[in-house]
Amino acid sequence: RMTDSVPAAERRQRASAAFSLSFLSLVFSITAFSSSYWCEGTRKVAKPFCTGQSKGDHCIRFNSPDANNSNAVQYIWETGDDKFVDRKFHAGIWYSCEEIINEEGEKCRSFISLTPSADRGVLWLSIVAELLYIILLLTGVILMSIEMCYYSTVIDGLKINAFSAVVTVLAGLLGMVAHMMYTTVFRMTVNLGPEDWRPHTWDYGWSYCLAWSSFACCMAAAVTTINKYTKTILEFKHKRKTLERSLKIKYKFPDH
């Protein structure tokens, strides 16, 4: 009994570890997919003209006190880079938002409409792959939870374990392809996108890191699940050999 209870406890620990990693991967992927911080950066835009009481470094000043008089000659003091201001922006799979100068809030546009028409198909493939990635992760989490709560024969548990391992591996491959396709589309949009959107400087944001963290957790869950399946099979083979050996001994030397 002691030898049977130890592997059973180890199997439960491995099952709970795989479930935790899969659930964490699912939460990370949903959060990253719904957010718009895959890429962040700045965009150089021309300063607006100062109107009314607006002053400061975010608008262009005139030397004429009567700014509304069209006959007055107005001189712009800003030259070179002083005529531009850096506007922060962040973009995701669905939206690209940038701050509004001299006002609070953001102005958002659909990232799909900003993508060049030649790369729009790749972006839709990335979106479909991300959705399938989330669906497969959810399926794997459900299967692992059934395996943990379903007290039946070990053979049934092995079948569920094998299916959840296949589903988790497929999810990881789809997630990797989806993230790489979005990276390619974003780079093409930076080079060939509309002039009023192209960033001056940009880098990957926290959502992008979260998406790849989800992929890492998914692959770790897949490795844990496959390891659990392999160890259970080896335990069964060892028990079968032990049983066969004991039967042979009992057959050769029957107990009278």
Coordinates of C-alpha atoms in Angstrom, one line a residue, residues 9-221:
A9 CA 0.6 11.3 -4.7
E10 CA 3.3 12.2 -7.2
R11 CA 0.7 11.9 -10.1
R12 CA -1.6 14.2 -8.3
Q13 CA 1.2 16.8 -7.8
R14 CA 2.2 16.6 -11.5
A15 CA -1.5 16.9 -12.5
S16 CA -2.0 20.0 -10.3
A17 CA 1.2 21.5 -11.7
A18 CA 0.2 21.0 -15.3
F19 CA -3.3 22.4 -14.5
S20 CA -1.8 25.5 -12.8
L21 CA 0.5 26.2 -15.7
S22 CA -2.3 25.8 -18.3
F23 CA -4.7 28.0 -16.3
L24 CA -2.0 30.7 -16.0
S25 CA -1.3 30.5 -19.7
L26 CA -5.0 30.9 -20.5
V27 CA -5.3 34.0 -18.3
F28 CA -2.2 35.5 -19.8
S29 CA -3.4 34.9 -23.4
I30 CA -6.9 36.3 -22.9
T31 CA -5.4 39.5 -21.2
A32 CA -2.9 40.0 -24.0
F33 CA -5.4 39.3 -26.7
S34 CA -7.9 41.9 -25.4
S35 CA -5.3 44.6 -24.6
S36 CA -3.7 47.2 -27.0
Y37 CA -0.2 47.4 -25.5
W38 CA 1.6 44.9 -27.7
C39 CA 3.8 47.8 -29.0
E40 CA 4.4 51.2 -27.6
G41 CA 6.3 54.2 -28.8
T42 CA 6.2 57.9 -29.9
R43 CA 5.3 59.7 -33.1
K44 CA 6.5 63.1 -34.2
V45 CA 3.6 65.4 -35.0
A46 CA 3.5 69.1 -35.9
K47 CA 2.5 71.4 -33.0
P48 CA -0.9 73.0 -33.2
F49 CA -1.2 76.8 -33.2
C50 CA -1.7 78.4 -29.8
T51 CA -5.3 79.6 -29.4
G52 CA -6.9 81.6 -26.6
Q53 CA -5.1 81.1 -23.3
S54 CA -3.2 78.0 -24.4
K55 CA 0.6 78.5 -23.9
G56 CA 3.6 76.3 -23.3
D57 CA 5.8 74.0 -25.3
H58 CA 2.9 72.0 -27.0
C59 CA 1.7 74.7 -29.4
I60 CA 3.2 77.2 -31.8
R61 CA 3.3 80.8 -30.7
F62 CA 2.9 84.0 -32.7
N63 CA 4.4 87.5 -32.2
S64 CA 1.1 89.2 -33.2
P65 CA -1.3 90.0 -30.3
D66 CA -4.2 89.8 -32.8
A67 CA -4.1 86.2 -33.9
N68 CA -7.5 86.4 -35.6
N69 CA -6.5 89.3 -37.9
S70 CA -5.6 87.7 -41.2
N71 CA -3.9 90.9 -42.5
A72 CA -1.4 90.9 -39.7
V73 CA 2.0 89.3 -40.5
Q74 CA 2.6 86.5 -38.0
Y75 CA 6.0 85.1 -37.3
I76 CA 6.4 81.6 -36.0
W77 CA 9.3 81.4 -33.4
E78 CA 9.7 77.7 -33.5
T79 CA 12.2 76.3 -36.1
G80 CA 13.5 72.8 -36.9
D81 CA 12.7 70.2 -34.3
D82 CA 10.9 72.8 -32.1
K83 CA 8.0 72.7 -34.5
F84 CA 7.3 69.1 -33.6
V85 CA 6.2 67.3 -30.4
D86 CA 6.4 63.6 -29.5
R87 CA 3.0 62.0 -29.1
K88 CA 2.9 58.6 -27.3
F89 CA 1.0 55.8 -28.8
H90 CA 0.3 52.1 -28.1
A91 CA -1.0 49.4 -30.5
G92 CA -2.5 45.9 -30.2
I93 CA -4.2 43.4 -32.4
W94 CA -7.5 45.4 -32.5
Y95 CA -6.7 49.0 -31.8
S96 CA -4.0 51.7 -32.0
C97 CA -4.4 54.6 -29.6
E98 CA -2.4 57.8 -29.3
E99 CA -2.6 60.7 -26.8
I100 CA -4.2 64.0 -27.7
I101 CA -2.0 67.1 -27.3
N102 CA -3.2 69.7 -24.9
E103 CA -6.1 67.5 -23.9
E104 CA -6.8 64.5 -21.7
G105 CA -7.7 61.2 -23.2
E106 CA -6.7 59.2 -26.3
K107 CA -7.7 58.9 -29.9
C108 CA -8.0 55.3 -31.1
R109 CA -8.2 53.7 -34.5
S110 CA -8.7 50.2 -35.7
F111 CA -5.3 48.6 -36.3
I112 CA -6.8 46.4 -39.1
S113 CA -7.6 49.6 -41.1
L114 CA -4.0 50.8 -40.6
T115 CA -2.4 47.6 -41.9
P116 CA -1.4 47.6 -45.6
S117 CA -3.9 45.7 -47.8
A118 CA -1.2 43.2 -48.8
D119 CA -0.6 42.2 -45.2
R120 CA -4.2 42.3 -44.0
G121 CA -4.7 38.6 -44.7
V122 CA -1.8 37.7 -42.5
L123 CA -3.2 39.8 -39.7
W124 CA -6.6 38.0 -40.0
L125 CA -4.7 34.7 -39.9
S126 CA -2.9 35.8 -36.8
I127 CA -6.3 36.7 -35.2
V128 CA -7.8 33.3 -36.1
A129 CA -4.7 31.6 -34.7
E130 CA -4.9 33.5 -31.5
L131 CA -8.5 32.6 -31.1
L132 CA -7.8 28.9 -31.7
Y133 CA -4.9 29.1 -29.3
I134 CA -7.2 30.4 -26.6
I135 CA -9.9 27.7 -27.4
L136 CA -7.3 24.9 -27.3
L137 CA -5.9 26.2 -24.0
L138 CA -9.4 26.3 -22.5
T139 CA -10.0 22.7 -23.7
G140 CA -6.7 21.6 -22.1
V141 CA -7.6 23.3 -18.8
I142 CA -11.1 21.6 -18.8
L143 CA -9.5 18.2 -19.6
M144 CA -6.9 18.6 -16.8
S145 CA -9.6 19.6 -14.3
I146 CA -11.7 16.5 -15.3
E147 CA -8.6 14.4 -14.8
M148 CA -8.0 15.8 -11.3
C149 CA -11.6 15.5 -10.1
Y150 CA -12.6 12.3 -12.0
Y151 CA -11.9 9.4 -9.7
S152 CA -12.1 6.3 -11.8
T153 CA -9.7 3.8 -13.2
V154 CA -6.2 4.8 -14.0
I155 CA -6.7 3.8 -17.7
D156 CA -9.4 6.5 -18.1
G157 CA -7.1 9.0 -16.5
L158 CA -4.3 8.0 -18.9
K159 CA -6.6 8.6 -21.9
I160 CA -7.6 12.0 -20.7
N161 CA -4.0 12.8 -19.9
A162 CA -2.8 11.8 -23.4
F163 CA -5.6 13.9 -25.1
S164 CA -4.8 17.0 -22.9
A165 CA -1.1 16.6 -23.8
V166 CA -1.9 16.6 -27.5
V167 CA -4.2 19.6 -27.2
T168 CA -1.7 21.6 -25.2
V169 CA 1.1 21.0 -27.6
L170 CA -1.1 22.1 -30.5
A171 CA -2.1 25.2 -28.6
G172 CA 1.6 26.1 -28.0
L173 CA 2.4 25.7 -31.7
L174 CA -0.6 27.9 -32.8
G175 CA 0.3 30.5 -30.2
M176 CA 3.9 30.7 -31.4
V177 CA 2.8 31.1 -35.1
A178 CA 0.2 33.7 -34.1
H179 CA 2.7 35.9 -32.2
M180 CA 5.3 35.7 -35.0
M181 CA 2.7 36.6 -37.6
Y182 CA 1.6 39.7 -35.7
T183 CA 5.2 40.8 -35.2
T184 CA 5.7 40.6 -39.0
V185 CA 2.5 42.5 -39.7
F186 CA 3.4 45.2 -37.2
R187 CA 6.8 45.7 -38.7
M188 CA 5.3 46.0 -42.2
T189 CA 2.8 48.5 -41.0
V190 CA 5.6 50.6 -39.5
N191 CA 7.3 50.7 -42.9
L192 CA 4.3 50.9 -45.2
G193 CA 1.5 52.1 -43.0
P194 CA -0.3 55.5 -43.4
E195 CA 1.9 58.6 -42.9
D196 CA -0.3 60.0 -40.1
W197 CA 0.4 56.9 -38.0
R198 CA 4.0 55.8 -38.6
P199 CA 5.9 55.9 -35.3
H200 CA 9.2 57.7 -34.8
T201 CA 10.4 55.3 -32.1
W202 CA 8.7 52.1 -30.8
D203 CA 9.3 49.0 -28.8
Y204 CA 7.4 46.0 -27.6
G205 CA 5.0 46.5 -24.7
W206 CA 3.8 44.5 -21.7
S207 CA 1.0 42.7 -23.6
Y208 CA 3.6 41.3 -26.1
C209 CA 5.7 40.0 -23.2
L210 CA 2.5 38.6 -21.6
A211 CA 1.6 36.8 -24.8
W212 CA 5.1 35.1 -25.0
S213 CA 4.9 34.3 -21.2
S214 CA 1.6 32.6 -22.0
F215 CA 3.3 30.5 -24.7
A216 CA 6.1 29.6 -22.2
C217 CA 3.6 28.5 -19.6
C218 CA 1.7 26.5 -22.2
M219 CA 4.8 24.6 -23.3
A220 CA 5.8 24.0 -19.7
A221 CA 2.3 22.5 -19.1

